[in-house]
Structure formats: C-alpha cells, structure tokens
Amino acid sequence: MRKFAEDRDWGRFHDPKSVLLALVGEVGELAELFQWLPAAEARDLAAAPPLRTRVGEEMADVLLYLVLLADVVGIDLGAAAQAKMDDSERRFPPGS
Amino acid sequence: MRKFAEDRDWGRFHDPKSVLLALVGEVGELAELFQWLPAAEARDLAAAPPLRTRVGEEMADVLLYLVLLADVVGIDLGAAAQAKMDDSERRFPPGS
Amino acid sequence: MRKFAEDRDWGRFHDPKSVLLALVGEVGELAELFQWLPAAEARDLAAAPPLRTRVGEEMADVLLYLVLLADVVGIDLGAAAQAKMDDSERRFPPGS
Amino acid sequence: MRKFAEDRDWGRFHDPKSVLLALVGEVGELAELFQWLPAAEARDLAAAPPLRTRVGEEMADVLLYLVLLADVVGIDLGAAAQAKMDDSERRFPPGS
C-alpha cells in the first residue's frame, strides 16, 4: 500500500482523518451489500455468487484502508491485533 | 417515510438492524464526498457547486434513514434531540 | 446547535471532516446498541426500557451532528430531505 | 477468532449483519479518537503516547471483526486484498 501510494504521489492526501473517512466509505459500501438481506439467510447469500465476489472486494477495501492508516500512524496492526486477542482471552475466559 | 414504505410494501424489510445498516451505507457515501478534500478547504468546497448538491443529497439520505429508524422503534426523534441539547447545556455550561 | 457551539467557542473545531467523524462516532455507538440483538426481536427490545432511552440518546446525537454539519456547510437539511423524498416518489411509484 | 468464539459458544451471535454492526461500532470508536484532532497534527498525535495505544487497540478491534466476518462468510481476506491491489495496479498505473 505504501509503495502503491508513493508510486502515484498520493501520500500527500493520506493524513489520518482522510484515510479514516475513506475507510468509513468502504464500510458503508460493505453495509449496502448486506442491509436488506434477511438476517437468517445473510451468511449463505454472502457466501455464494454473485454476492460473494462483491463482499470480498469491499472487505478487501476496508482492510487496505485499515493497513494504510496503520502505516500512516506507524502502528503494527498485526501486533496490535495479537495483543487485543491475548487481552480478550484473559478478560473472557472460556465458559464466561 | 412511513407512508412511502407502506405504499410500496417495503415495511417488511424495515427491521432496525437493516435500517441501521442502510444508514451506515449513506454515512459512507457522505464520507466519500469529503475524504480527500483538504481539511482547510472542505467547508468552502462542500458549500459550493458542484459538491453542494451531492452533499445535500447524501445528508438527506442519512436523515431519512434516521427518521425511518425512529419510526420503526417508536422514538420521537425531535424530543430526544431536544432532551440531549438540554442535557448538554447543563453538562457543559458556556465558557467550559 | 450553532448557538451552543458559539457560546462555548467550539466553532473552530467544526470543520466538516471533524464533524463527520463525530457523526461516525455516534453512528458507531448506535450500532453497538443493536449489534447482538436477535434480528426478529430488535424492534421490540429497542422500543422498550431500558434500551429505549439509550437508543433515543444515540439517535439524538447522530441527528445533532448531522444538523451541525448542515449548518457548517450551509445546507438546508429539511429542504434537502423533502427534495429527496419527492425524487424517490417519482423514481419508485407505489407498487414498484 | 473462530476458536475464541467457539470456546465461548458465541458463534450463534455471529450472523453477518451483527458482526458488521460490531465492526461499525469499532470504526466509530476509532473515529472518536481522531475527530477533534487538527488535521495537520493528527498523524503525530496518533503516533505518540498516550493516543498511540488507544488507536492501536481500536484498529485491532476493527481488524478482528473484519477477520471474523471473513470467517463467517468463508472469504479469504488476504487473497481478496491481494486481488484488489493487483486490480488497482492495473487501473491506476504509476504516474496516473
């Protein structure tokens, strides 16, 4: 993502609040794919064509902007997620 | 909004979680209009054509889904907003 | 909202991208109230105490930031919503 | 994430629309950390204590719900992101 942005001289647009709004935009597109699906059928409908491809694309967009935001603010997203999982394991022991 | 939905037999889709996801979708579209605008110019750019029309449309969509959600769960949105303003007046006196 | 902000000298924080992120924050709080409710029970659960009060408060917060954003960019939110409804009436005639 | 949910018998809550609303909730919390930061200082403020830890935690939460959603609908998030990057490379050649 960083190289992709640098190669296009897009880095100057990538302040955190802008990237975060872009992330919100992609979350919105993901929400639009699910909004009117009946709750009980949403999983199967999203897992099968034709919706599956679009869901994958929008989820990818969310991930890519999240990774870009992590790069902009210098946060190791993988380490942060692992720390969060460890913390949740402690706070919510199995069976809780 | 209620009559509009009833006239089209769309009410059966309007459970709160679905309407809320639709609201998220519209907030996402609004975010997309602002995301790459320089912060210092965003106000003027959004206030003038051609962006002004699109910003108004997306804000209207957000409002309409918010009103629909209020109708679905039977909440008086105007009264709730007034109560919230009164509460904020108390909690943050002028000069705070 | 404008007077409330002016009385506290908060207007300098109210550029559109900041207000929009604040709106996103409130939409997130609203989503948190609904996220784990079973879809079929969400309406009744949200319409009754104790959830009803919190839903009203979060919806009010969303509305207030939407109104503030409209004020910041000089858009008549009521007129925009009416125009959008008129447009929807034309595009989706009853029975469609 | 899957094992974590299974160990706690939380999987029954994890229909896509619920997980998506949980993701929206975390994006909202992330937005709240950035909303009032001056745009020009947001990067430095978020990259340093005390904000850095909280930004990392909220970004982790967004990632974890995104991964959970991918698991629920059976989408390979890494492959989807790589495909999206390849597609963007093609559509926006360097210098565009």
GROMACS .gro file of C-alpha atoms in nm:
model
  384
    1MET     CA    1   0.000   0.000   0.000
    2ARG     CA    2   0.279   0.240   0.091
    3LYS     CA    3   0.469   0.174  -0.232
    4PHE     CA    4   0.146   0.188  -0.430
    5ALA     CA    5   0.069   0.532  -0.285
    6GLU     CA    6   0.425   0.658  -0.324
    7ASP     CA    7   0.446   0.549  -0.687
    8ARG     CA    8   0.141   0.764  -0.757
    9ASP     CA    9   0.240   1.055  -0.533
   10TRP     CA   10  -0.082   1.004  -0.338
   11GLY     CA   11   0.088   1.012   0.001
   12ARG     CA   12   0.018   1.382   0.044
   13PHE     CA   13  -0.356   1.301   0.067
   14HIS     CA   14  -0.300   1.040   0.334
   15ASP     CA   15  -0.347   1.223   0.660
   16PRO     CA   16  -0.521   1.003   0.918
   17LYS     CA   17  -0.859   1.176   0.915
   18SER     CA   18  -0.883   1.147   0.537
   19VAL     CA   19  -0.782   0.781   0.536
   20LEU     CA   20  -1.029   0.715   0.815
   21LEU     CA   21  -1.311   0.875   0.616
   22ALA     CA   22  -1.210   0.658   0.321
   23LEU     CA   23  -1.233   0.355   0.549
   24VAL     CA   24  -1.580   0.470   0.657
   25GLY     CA   25  -1.676   0.494   0.291
   26GLU     CA   26  -1.574   0.135   0.229
   27VAL     CA   27  -1.753   0.012   0.543
   28GLY     CA   28  -2.059   0.187   0.404
   29GLU     CA   29  -2.028   0.002   0.073
   30LEU     CA   30  -1.997  -0.325   0.264
   31ALA     CA   31  -2.308  -0.237   0.466
   32GLU     CA   32  -2.502  -0.169   0.146
   33LEU     CA   33  -2.437  -0.527   0.032
   34PHE     CA   34  -2.591  -0.670   0.349
   35GLN     CA   35  -2.856  -0.418   0.450
   36TRP     CA   36  -3.172  -0.577   0.304
   37LEU     CA   37  -3.067  -0.941   0.326
   38PRO     CA   38  -3.287  -1.139   0.565
   39ALA     CA   39  -3.075  -1.199   0.875
   40ALA     CA   40  -3.120  -1.576   0.865
   41GLU     CA   41  -3.007  -1.601   0.502
   42ALA     CA   42  -2.732  -1.340   0.500
   43ARG     CA   43  -2.449  -1.584   0.559
   44ASP     CA   44  -2.546  -1.820   0.276
   45LEU     CA   45  -2.627  -1.538   0.035
   46ALA     CA   46  -2.296  -1.364   0.102
   47ALA     CA   47  -2.100  -1.689   0.074
   48ALA     CA   48  -2.230  -1.768  -0.276
   49PRO     CA   49  -2.211  -1.597  -0.616
   50PRO     CA   50  -2.288  -1.335  -0.721
   51LEU     CA   51  -2.267  -1.158  -0.387
   52ARG     CA   52  -1.952  -1.336  -0.272
   53THR     CA   53  -1.724  -1.153  -0.514
   54ARG     CA   54  -1.856  -0.810  -0.419
   55VAL     CA   55  -1.839  -0.884  -0.047
   56GLY     CA   56  -1.477  -0.992  -0.089
   57GLU     CA   57  -1.395  -0.675  -0.280
   58GLU     CA   58  -1.550  -0.445  -0.023
   59MET     CA   59  -1.391  -0.631   0.267
   60ALA     CA   60  -1.057  -0.601   0.087
   61ASP     CA   61  -1.109  -0.226   0.053
   62VAL     CA   62  -1.178  -0.196   0.425
   63LEU     CA   63  -0.865  -0.396   0.505
   64LEU     CA   64  -0.647  -0.196   0.268
   65TYR     CA   65  -0.751   0.138   0.415
   66LEU     CA   66  -0.701  -0.002   0.763
   67VAL     CA   67  -0.349  -0.113   0.666
   68LEU     CA   68  -0.284   0.226   0.510
   69LEU     CA   69  -0.398   0.402   0.826
   70ALA     CA   70  -0.171   0.176   1.032
   71ASP     CA   71   0.118   0.268   0.805
   72VAL     CA   72   0.040   0.640   0.825
   73VAL     CA   73   0.042   0.643   1.204
   74GLY     CA   74   0.321   0.385   1.234
   75ILE     CA   75   0.125   0.114   1.414
   76ASP     CA   76   0.199  -0.258   1.376
   77LEU     CA   77  -0.152  -0.381   1.310
   78GLY     CA   78  -0.067  -0.749   1.347
   79ALA     CA   79   0.095  -0.694   1.686
   80ALA     CA   80  -0.195  -0.477   1.799
   81ALA     CA   81  -0.446  -0.745   1.699
   82GLN     CA   82  -0.248  -1.017   1.876
   83ALA     CA   83  -0.228  -0.806   2.192
   84LYS     CA   84  -0.601  -0.748   2.176
   85MET     CA   85  -0.671  -1.120   2.136
   86ASP     CA   86  -0.445  -1.201   2.433
   87ASP     CA   87  -0.625  -0.941   2.638
   88SER     CA   88  -0.967  -1.080   2.541
   89GLU     CA   89  -0.853  -1.432   2.631
   90ARG     CA   90  -0.772  -1.303   2.979
   91ARG     CA   91  -1.085  -1.096   3.026
   92PHE     CA   92  -1.330  -1.352   2.889
   93PRO     CA   93  -1.213  -1.699   2.997
   94PRO     CA   94  -1.377  -1.986   2.809
   95GLY     CA   95  -1.718  -2.062   2.953
   96SER     CA   96  -1.776  -1.699   3.052
   97MET     CA   97  -4.127   0.788   0.518
   98ARG     CA   98  -4.374   0.551   0.681
   99LYS     CA   99  -4.640   0.611   0.415
  100PHE     CA  100  -4.376   0.592   0.142
  101ALA     CA  101  -4.265   0.250   0.271
  102GLU     CA  102  -4.621   0.124   0.327
  103ASP     CA  103  -4.733   0.227  -0.023
  104ARG     CA  104  -4.455   0.009  -0.163
  105ASP     CA  105  -4.494  -0.278   0.086
  106TRP     CA  106  -4.133  -0.221   0.191
  107GLY     CA  107  -4.212  -0.222   0.562
  108ARG     CA  108  -4.131  -0.592   0.594
  109PHE     CA  109  -3.764  -0.511   0.521
  110HIS     CA  110  -3.751  -0.245   0.789
  111ASP     CA  111  -3.623  -0.421   1.095
  112PRO     CA  112  -3.390  -0.196   1.297
  113LYS     CA  113  -3.062  -0.369   1.211
  114SER     CA  114  -3.135  -0.349   0.839
  115VAL     CA  115  -3.233   0.017   0.855
  116LEU     CA  116  -2.923   0.089   1.064
  117LEU     CA  117  -2.701  -0.077   0.804
  118ALA     CA  118  -2.873   0.134   0.538
  119LEU     CA  119  -2.794   0.442   0.747
  120VAL     CA  120  -2.431   0.328   0.767
  121GLY     CA  121  -2.429   0.296   0.389
  122GLU     CA  122  -2.544   0.655   0.347
  123VAL     CA  123  -2.294   0.784   0.603
  124GLY     CA  124  -2.032   0.604   0.395
  125GLU     CA  125  -2.145   0.783   0.080
  126LEU     CA  126  -2.128   1.113   0.265
  127ALA     CA  127  -1.776   1.029   0.385
  128GLU     CA  128  -1.669   0.954   0.028
  129LEU     CA  129  -1.760   1.310  -0.075
  130PHE     CA  130  -1.533   1.458   0.190
  131GLN     CA  131  -1.250   1.209   0.228
  132TRP     CA  132  -0.982   1.362   0.004
  133LEU     CA  133  -1.079   1.728   0.044
  134PRO     CA  134  -0.807   1.931   0.215
  135ALA     CA  135  -0.934   1.999   0.567
  136ALA     CA  136  -0.894   2.374   0.538
  137GLU     CA  137  -1.094   2.391   0.215
  138ALA     CA  138  -1.360   2.131   0.288
  139ARG     CA  139  -1.619   2.377   0.410
  140ASP     CA  140  -1.599   2.606   0.108
  141LEU     CA  141  -1.579   2.320  -0.140
  142ALA     CA  142  -1.883   2.147   0.011
  143ALA     CA  143  -2.080   2.472   0.026
  144ALA     CA  144  -2.043   2.546  -0.346
  145PRO     CA  145  -2.146   2.367  -0.666
  146PRO     CA  146  -2.098   2.101  -0.782
  147LEU     CA  147  -2.033   1.932  -0.449
  148ARG     CA  148  -2.311   2.114  -0.263
  149THR     CA  149  -2.591   1.924  -0.436
  150ARG     CA  150  -2.439   1.584  -0.372
  151VAL     CA  151  -2.362   1.666  -0.008
  152GLY     CA  152  -2.722   1.775   0.040
  153GLU     CA  153  -2.849   1.453  -0.117
  154GLU     CA  154  -2.634   1.228   0.097
  155MET     CA  155  -2.716   1.422   0.414
  156ALA     CA  156  -3.084   1.388   0.324
  157ASP     CA  157  -3.040   1.012   0.286
  158VAL     CA  158  -2.880   0.990   0.629
  159LEU     CA  159  -3.164   1.192   0.781
  160LEU     CA  160  -3.433   0.988   0.611
  161TYR     CA  161  -3.296   0.657   0.735
  162LEU     CA  162  -3.257   0.806   1.081
  163VAL     CA  163  -3.622   0.915   1.073
  164LEU     CA  164  -3.723   0.572   0.945
  165LEU     CA  165  -3.533   0.403   1.226
  166ALA     CA  166  -3.701   0.634   1.478
  167ASP     CA  167  -4.039   0.539   1.334
  168VAL     CA  168  -3.958   0.167   1.341
  169VAL     CA  169  -3.865   0.171   1.709
  170GLY     CA  170  -4.127   0.431   1.802
  171ILE     CA  171  -3.893   0.704   1.921
  172ASP     CA  172  -3.974   1.076   1.895
  173LEU     CA  173  -3.651   1.197   1.739
  174GLY     CA  174  -3.724   1.566   1.789
  175ALA     CA  175  -3.797   1.520   2.158
  176ALA     CA  176  -3.487   1.304   2.200
  177ALA     CA  177  -3.269   1.570   2.035
  178GLN     CA  178  -3.419   1.845   2.250
  179ALA     CA  179  -3.357   1.640   2.564
  180LYS     CA  180  -2.999   1.582   2.456
  181MET     CA  181  -2.942   1.953   2.393
  182ASP     CA  182  -3.089   2.040   2.733
  183ASP     CA  183  -2.861   1.785   2.893
  184SER     CA  184  -2.556   1.921   2.711
  185GLU     CA  185  -2.645   2.275   2.820
  186ARG     CA  186  -2.633   2.154   3.178
  187ARG     CA  187  -2.320   1.946   3.150
  188PHE     CA  188  -2.117   2.200   2.951
  189PRO     CA  189  -2.205   2.549   3.076
  190PRO     CA  190  -2.093   2.833   2.844
  191GLY     CA  191  -1.728   2.908   2.898
  192SER     CA  192  -1.646   2.547   2.986
  193MET     CA  193  -2.652   2.378   1.786
  194ARG     CA  194  -2.484   2.682   1.632
  195LYS     CA  195  -2.551   2.899   1.937
  196PHE     CA  196  -2.449   2.614   2.166
  197ALA     CA  197  -2.115   2.585   1.986
  198GLU     CA  198  -2.061   2.961   1.967
  199ASP     CA  199  -2.131   3.010   2.338
  200ARG     CA  200  -1.851   2.763   2.410
  201ASP     CA  201  -1.616   2.885   2.137
  202TRP     CA  202  -1.620   2.535   1.989
  203GLY     CA  203  -1.687   2.654   1.636
  204ARG     CA  204  -1.317   2.650   1.549
  205PHE     CA  205  -1.322   2.268   1.580
  206HIS     CA  206  -1.616   2.235   1.347
  207ASP     CA  207  -1.465   2.179   1.008
  208PRO     CA  208  -1.673   1.934   0.802
  209LYS     CA  209  -1.436   1.638   0.822
  210SER     CA  210  -1.417   1.660   1.200
  211VAL     CA  211  -1.793   1.689   1.240
  212LEU     CA  212  -1.838   1.399   1.000
  213LEU     CA  213  -1.603   1.182   1.207
  214ALA     CA  214  -1.801   1.280   1.517
  215LEU     CA  215  -2.116   1.170   1.335
  216VAL     CA  216  -1.947   0.840   1.252
  217GLY     CA  217  -1.863   0.800   1.620
  218GLU     CA  218  -2.226   0.841   1.719
  219VAL     CA  219  -2.344   0.601   1.447
  220GLY     CA  220  -2.096   0.355   1.595
  221GLU     CA  221  -2.246   0.396   1.941
  222LEU     CA  222  -2.591   0.339   1.796
  223ALA     CA  223  -2.465   0.025   1.618
  224GLU     CA  224  -2.325  -0.107   1.945
  225LEU     CA  225  -2.673  -0.096   2.100
  226PHE     CA  226  -2.816  -0.314   1.824
  227GLN     CA  227  -2.529  -0.540   1.719
  228TRP     CA  228  -2.604  -0.856   1.919
  229LEU     CA  229  -2.983  -0.825   1.936
  230PRO     CA  230  -3.158  -1.110   1.753
  231ALA     CA  231  -3.294  -0.957   1.432
  232ALA     CA  232  -3.650  -1.070   1.499
  233GLU     CA  233  -3.656  -0.914   1.846
  234ALA     CA  234  -3.458  -0.598   1.782
  235ARG     CA  235  -3.760  -0.376   1.725
  236ASP     CA  236  -3.937  -0.475   2.047
  237LEU     CA  237  -3.619  -0.470   2.255
  238ALA     CA  238  -3.524  -0.123   2.130
  239ALA     CA  239  -3.876   0.010   2.179
  240ALA     CA  240  -3.889  -0.083   2.550
  241PRO     CA  241  -3.688   0.014   2.858
  242PRO     CA  242  -3.406   0.004   2.935
  243LEU     CA  243  -3.276   0.009   2.579
  244ARG     CA  244  -3.525   0.267   2.455
  245THR     CA  245  -3.365   0.556   2.641
  246ARG     CA  246  -3.016   0.479   2.518
  247VAL     CA  247  -3.133   0.432   2.160
  248GLY     CA  248  -3.306   0.769   2.175
  249GLU     CA  249  -2.992   0.935   2.310
  250GLU     CA  250  -2.765   0.791   2.043
  251MET     CA  251  -3.013   0.872   1.766
  252ALA     CA  252  -3.030   1.226   1.902
  253ASP     CA  253  -2.651   1.251   1.889
  254VAL     CA  254  -2.649   1.138   1.527
  255LEU     CA  255  -2.917   1.394   1.441
  256LEU     CA  256  -2.739   1.676   1.622
  257TYR     CA  257  -2.411   1.618   1.442
  258LEU     CA  258  -2.597   1.592   1.113
  259VAL     CA  259  -2.765   1.927   1.186
  260LEU     CA  260  -2.430   2.075   1.285
  261LEU     CA  261  -2.272   1.954   0.962
  262ALA     CA  262  -2.560   2.103   0.765
  263ASP     CA  263  -2.505   2.433   0.944
  264VAL     CA  264  -2.130   2.425   0.881
  265VAL     CA  265  -2.169   2.375   0.506
  266GLY     CA  266  -2.480   2.594   0.482
  267ILE     CA  267  -2.724   2.329   0.363
  268ASP     CA  268  -3.097   2.336   0.443
  269LEU     CA  269  -3.138   1.980   0.566
  270GLY     CA  270  -3.518   1.988   0.570
  271ALA     CA  271  -3.537   2.111   0.213
  272ALA     CA  272  -3.279   1.854   0.103
  273ALA     CA  273  -3.478   1.573   0.267
  274GLN     CA  274  -3.802   1.691   0.109
  275ALA     CA  275  -3.637   1.707  -0.234
  276LYS     CA  276  -3.503   1.357  -0.184
  277MET     CA  277  -3.847   1.225  -0.087
  278ASP     CA  278  -4.006   1.390  -0.391
  279ASP     CA  279  -3.741   1.235  -0.609
  280SER     CA  280  -3.796   0.891  -0.457
  281GLU     CA  281  -4.171   0.924  -0.509
  282ARG     CA  282  -4.104   0.979  -0.879
  283ARG     CA  283  -3.844   0.706  -0.919
  284PHE     CA  284  -4.028   0.440  -0.723
  285PRO     CA  285  -4.402   0.473  -0.792
  286PRO     CA  286  -4.627   0.285  -0.547
  287GLY     CA  287  -4.647  -0.082  -0.638
  288SER     CA  288  -4.294  -0.087  -0.775
  289MET     CA  289  -1.104  -1.557   1.633
  290ARG     CA  290  -1.305  -1.865   1.532
  291LYS     CA  291  -1.164  -2.074   1.815
  292PHE     CA  292  -1.206  -1.785   2.058
  293ALA     CA  293  -1.575  -1.757   1.966
  294GLU     CA  294  -1.631  -2.134   1.968
  295ASP     CA  295  -1.470  -2.175   2.310
  296ARG     CA  296  -1.724  -1.928   2.445
  297ASP     CA  297  -2.021  -2.053   2.244
  298TRP     CA  298  -2.051  -1.708   2.091
  299GLY     CA  299  -2.077  -1.835   1.736
  300ARG     CA  300  -2.456  -1.831   1.746
  301PHE     CA  301  -2.445  -1.449   1.764
  302HIS     CA  302  -2.219  -1.423   1.464
  303ASP     CA  303  -2.450  -1.374   1.171
  304PRO     CA  304  -2.301  -1.133   0.916
  305LYS     CA  305  -2.526  -0.834   0.987
  306SER     CA  306  -2.449  -0.850   1.359
  307VAL     CA  307  -2.075  -0.879   1.304
  308LEU     CA  308  -2.092  -0.594   1.055
  309LEU     CA  309  -2.269  -0.371   1.309
  310ALA     CA  310  -1.998  -0.464   1.561
  311LEU     CA  311  -1.739  -0.358   1.304
  312VAL     CA  312  -1.924  -0.029   1.260
  313GLY     CA  313  -1.914   0.018   1.635
  314GLU     CA  314  -1.537  -0.022   1.640
  315VAL     CA  315  -1.492   0.212   1.343
  316GLY     CA  316  -1.697   0.461   1.543
  317GLU     CA  317  -1.464   0.428   1.841
  318LEU     CA  318  -1.167   0.481   1.612
  319ALA     CA  319  -1.333   0.790   1.466
  320GLU     CA  320  -1.388   0.931   1.815
  321LEU     CA  321  -1.013   0.923   1.877
  322PHE     CA  322  -0.944   1.135   1.571
  323GLN     CA  323  -1.248   1.357   1.536
  324TRP     CA  324  -1.128   1.677   1.705
  325LEU     CA  325  -0.757   1.646   1.627
  326PRO     CA  326  -0.634   1.927   1.398
  327ALA     CA  327  -0.583   1.765   1.057
  328ALA     CA  328  -0.222   1.880   1.031
  329GLU     CA  329  -0.128   1.732   1.368
  330ALA     CA  330  -0.335   1.414   1.362
  331ARG     CA  331  -0.057   1.191   1.237
  332ASP     CA  332   0.196   1.298   1.501
  333LEU     CA  333  -0.059   1.295   1.783
  334ALA     CA  334  -0.181   0.947   1.692
  335ALA     CA  335   0.173   0.814   1.654
  336ALA     CA  336   0.278   0.915   2.008
  337PRO     CA  337   0.162   0.825   2.359
  338PRO     CA  338  -0.093   0.838   2.502
  339LEU     CA  339  -0.308   0.825   2.191
  340ARG     CA  340  -0.098   0.564   2.014
  341THR     CA  341  -0.205   0.279   2.241
  342ARG     CA  342  -0.574   0.354   2.209
  343VAL     CA  343  -0.550   0.395   1.831
  344GLY     CA  344  -0.377   0.058   1.809
  345GLU     CA  345  -0.647  -0.104   2.023
  346GLU     CA  346  -0.933   0.034   1.818
  347MET     CA  347  -0.763  -0.054   1.489
  348ALA     CA  348  -0.712  -0.406   1.625
  349ASP     CA  349  -1.082  -0.429   1.707
  350VAL     CA  350  -1.174  -0.323   1.354
  351LEU     CA  351  -0.937  -0.583   1.209
  352LEU     CA  352  -1.062  -0.860   1.436
  353TYR     CA  353  -1.426  -0.804   1.343
  354LEU     CA  354  -1.328  -0.786   0.977
  355VAL     CA  355  -1.146  -1.121   1.012
  356LEU     CA  356  -1.445  -1.267   1.196
  357LEU     CA  357  -1.681  -1.151   0.920
  358ALA     CA  358  -1.449  -1.305   0.661
  359ASP     CA  359  -1.458  -1.632   0.854
  360VAL     CA  360  -1.837  -1.622   0.888
  361VAL     CA  361  -1.893  -1.581   0.514
  362GLY     CA  362  -1.597  -1.801   0.418
  363ILE     CA  363  -1.393  -1.540   0.236
  364ASP     CA  364  -1.012  -1.546   0.219
  365LEU     CA  365  -0.942  -1.188   0.320
  366GLY     CA  366  -0.573  -1.197   0.228
  367ALA     CA  367  -0.645  -1.328  -0.120
  368ALA     CA  368  -0.923  -1.072  -0.165
  369ALA     CA  369  -0.690  -0.788  -0.065
  370GLN     CA  370  -0.414  -0.911  -0.297
  371ALA     CA  371  -0.662  -0.934  -0.586
  372LYS     CA  372  -0.779  -0.581  -0.511
  373MET     CA  373  -0.422  -0.448  -0.506
  374ASP     CA  374  -0.345  -0.621  -0.838
  375ASP     CA  375  -0.657  -0.469  -0.984
  376SER     CA  376  -0.567  -0.121  -0.859
  377GLU     CA  377  -0.216  -0.157  -1.004
  378ARG     CA  378  -0.376  -0.218  -1.341
  379ARG     CA  379  -0.639   0.053  -1.320
  380PHE     CA  380  -0.412   0.325  -1.181
  381PRO     CA  381  -0.069   0.289  -1.342
  382PRO     CA  382   0.209   0.483  -1.165
  383GLY     CA  383   0.204   0.847  -1.267
  384SER     CA  384  -0.173   0.848  -1.313
   0.00000   0.00000   0.00000
